[in-house]
JSON list of C-alpha atoms in Angstrom, two decimals:
[
{"chain": "A", "resi": 1, "resn": "MET", "atom": "CA", "xyz": [-14.95, 125.20, -123.39]},
{"chain": "A", "resi": 2, "resn": "LYS", "atom": "CA", "xyz": [-11.77, 123.18, -122.76]},
{"chain": "A", "resi": 3, "resn": "HIS", "atom": "CA", "xyz": [-8.86, 123.35, -125.28]},
{"chain": "A", "resi": 4, "resn": "ILE", "atom": "CA", "xyz": [-5.77, 121.35, -125.67]},
{"chain": "A", "resi": 5, "resn": "ILE", "atom": "CA", "xyz": [-3.16, 123.04, -127.69]},
{"chain": "A", "resi": 6, "resn": "ALA", "atom": "CA", "xyz": [0.04, 121.38, -128.76]},
{"chain": "A", "resi": 7, "resn": "VAL", "atom": "CA", "xyz": [3.15, 123.65, -129.78]},
{"chain": "A", "resi": 8, "resn": "LEU", "atom": "CA", "xyz": [6.67, 122.85, -131.27]},
{"chain": "A", "resi": 9, "resn": "LEU", "atom": "CA", "xyz": [9.13, 125.30, -130.09]},
{"chain": "A", "resi": 10, "resn": "GLU", "atom": "CA", "xyz": [12.95, 126.04, -130.17]},
{"chain": "A", "resi": 11, "resn": "ASN", "atom": "CA", "xyz": [14.48, 124.48, -127.19]},
{"chain": "A", "resi": 12, "resn": "GLU", "atom": "CA", "xyz": [16.12, 127.66, -125.85]},
{"chain": "A", "resi": 13, "resn": "PRO", "atom": "CA", "xyz": [16.01, 129.87, -122.79]},
{"chain": "A", "resi": 14, "resn": "GLY", "atom": "CA", "xyz": [12.80, 131.83, -122.37]},
{"chain": "A", "resi": 15, "resn": "ALA", "atom": "CA", "xyz": [10.54, 129.94, -124.86]},
{"chain": "A", "resi": 16, "resn": "LEU", "atom": "CA", "xyz": [8.44, 128.55, -122.24]},
{"chain": "A", "resi": 17, "resn": "SER", "atom": "CA", "xyz": [7.93, 131.84, -120.63]},
{"chain": "A", "resi": 18, "resn": "ARG", "atom": "CA", "xyz": [6.94, 133.53, -124.13]},
{"chain": "A", "resi": 19, "resn": "VAL", "atom": "CA", "xyz": [4.36, 131.11, -124.61]},
{"chain": "A", "resi": 20, "resn": "VAL", "atom": "CA", "xyz": [2.95, 131.02, -121.09]},
{"chain": "A", "resi": 21, "resn": "GLY", "atom": "CA", "xyz": [2.89, 135.03, -121.26]},
{"chain": "A", "resi": 22, "resn": "LEU", "atom": "CA", "xyz": [0.47, 134.76, -124.32]},
{"chain": "A", "resi": 23, "resn": "PHE", "atom": "CA", "xyz": [-2.11, 132.70, -122.22]},
{"chain": "A", "resi": 24, "resn": "SER", "atom": "CA", "xyz": [-1.56, 135.19, -119.05]},
{"chain": "A", "resi": 25, "resn": "ALA", "atom": "CA", "xyz": [-1.92, 138.31, -121.34]},
{"chain": "A", "resi": 26, "resn": "ARG", "atom": "CA", "xyz": [-5.42, 137.22, -122.18]},
{"chain": "A", "resi": 27, "resn": "GLY", "atom": "CA", "xyz": [-6.17, 136.27, -118.61]},
{"chain": "A", "resi": 28, "resn": "TYR", "atom": "CA", "xyz": [-6.36, 132.36, -119.36]},
{"chain": "A", "resi": 29, "resn": "ASN", "atom": "CA", "xyz": [-5.47, 129.82, -116.64]},
{"chain": "A", "resi": 30, "resn": "ILE", "atom": "CA", "xyz": [-3.26, 126.87, -117.71]},
{"chain": "A", "resi": 31, "resn": "GLU", "atom": "CA", "xyz": [-4.66, 124.08, -116.16]},
{"chain": "A", "resi": 32, "resn": "SER", "atom": "CA", "xyz": [-1.94, 121.48, -117.51]},
{"chain": "A", "resi": 33, "resn": "LEU", "atom": "CA", "xyz": [1.25, 121.97, -119.00]},
{"chain": "A", "resi": 34, "resn": "THR", "atom": "CA", "xyz": [3.70, 119.17, -120.44]},
{"chain": "A", "resi": 35, "resn": "VAL", "atom": "CA", "xyz": [6.76, 119.78, -122.19]},
{"chain": "A", "resi": 36, "resn": "ALA", "atom": "CA", "xyz": [8.78, 117.03, -123.74]},
{"chain": "A", "resi": 37, "resn": "PRO", "atom": "CA", "xyz": [11.77, 116.34, -125.89]},
{"chain": "A", "resi": 38, "resn": "THR", "atom": "CA", "xyz": [11.59, 115.60, -129.64]},
{"chain": "A", "resi": 39, "resn": "GLU", "atom": "CA", "xyz": [13.62, 113.59, -132.30]},
{"chain": "A", "resi": 40, "resn": "ASP", "atom": "CA", "xyz": [15.36, 116.85, -133.04]},
{"chain": "A", "resi": 41, "resn": "PRO", "atom": "CA", "xyz": [17.06, 117.95, -129.94]},
{"chain": "A", "resi": 42, "resn": "SER", "atom": "CA", "xyz": [16.71, 121.79, -130.94]},
{"chain": "A", "resi": 43, "resn": "LEU", "atom": "CA", "xyz": [12.86, 121.37, -130.50]},
{"chain": "A", "resi": 44, "resn": "SER", "atom": "CA", "xyz": [10.55, 120.63, -127.64]},
{"chain": "A", "resi": 45, "resn": "ARG", "atom": "CA", "xyz": [6.97, 119.82, -127.51]},
{"chain": "A", "resi": 46, "resn": "MET", "atom": "CA", "xyz": [4.53, 121.76, -125.36]},
{"chain": "A", "resi": 47, "resn": "THR", "atom": "CA", "xyz": [1.07, 120.61, -124.61]},
{"chain": "A", "resi": 48, "resn": "ILE", "atom": "CA", "xyz": [-1.29, 123.09, -122.94]},
{"chain": "A", "resi": 49, "resn": "GLN", "atom": "CA", "xyz": [-4.78, 122.36, -121.38]},
{"chain": "A", "resi": 50, "resn": "THR", "atom": "CA", "xyz": [-6.79, 125.64, -120.91]},
{"chain": "A", "resi": 51, "resn": "THR", "atom": "CA", "xyz": [-10.50, 126.77, -120.80]},
{"chain": "A", "resi": 52, "resn": "GLY", "atom": "CA", "xyz": [-11.74, 129.75, -122.55]},
{"chain": "A", "resi": 53, "resn": "SER", "atom": "CA", "xyz": [-13.77, 131.06, -125.31]},
{"chain": "A", "resi": 54, "resn": "ASP", "atom": "CA", "xyz": [-13.16, 129.59, -128.87]},
{"chain": "A", "resi": 55, "resn": "ASP", "atom": "CA", "xyz": [-12.84, 133.27, -130.47]},
{"chain": "A", "resi": 56, "resn": "VAL", "atom": "CA", "xyz": [-10.05, 134.27, -127.94]},
{"chain": "A", "resi": 57, "resn": "ILE", "atom": "CA", "xyz": [-8.18, 131.11, -127.85]},
{"chain": "A", "resi": 58, "resn": "GLU", "atom": "CA", "xyz": [-7.92, 130.92, -131.84]},
{"chain": "A", "resi": 59, "resn": "GLN", "atom": "CA", "xyz": [-6.46, 134.46, -132.10]},
{"chain": "A", "resi": 60, "resn": "SER", "atom": "CA", "xyz": [-3.12, 134.92, -133.65]},
{"chain": "A", "resi": 61, "resn": "PRO", "atom": "CA", "xyz": [-0.52, 136.40, -131.09]},
{"chain": "A", "resi": 62, "resn": "SER", "atom": "CA", "xyz": [0.15, 140.09, -131.45]},
{"chain": "A", "resi": 63, "resn": "THR", "atom": "CA", "xyz": [3.64, 141.09, -132.52]}
]
């Protein structure tokens, strides 16, 4: 099933890598990735399109 996920993340080095790593660790391919600024210069909005089962996509990341 196709999923579109929007994420607000801190605008700092390595933030993109950490989010992409969550998908990679679960074996999901990112089909589309867009990052854009927000009104708050310390935040960016990331929109990710991927495919995968609902159960795995909705899992919280492990710490």
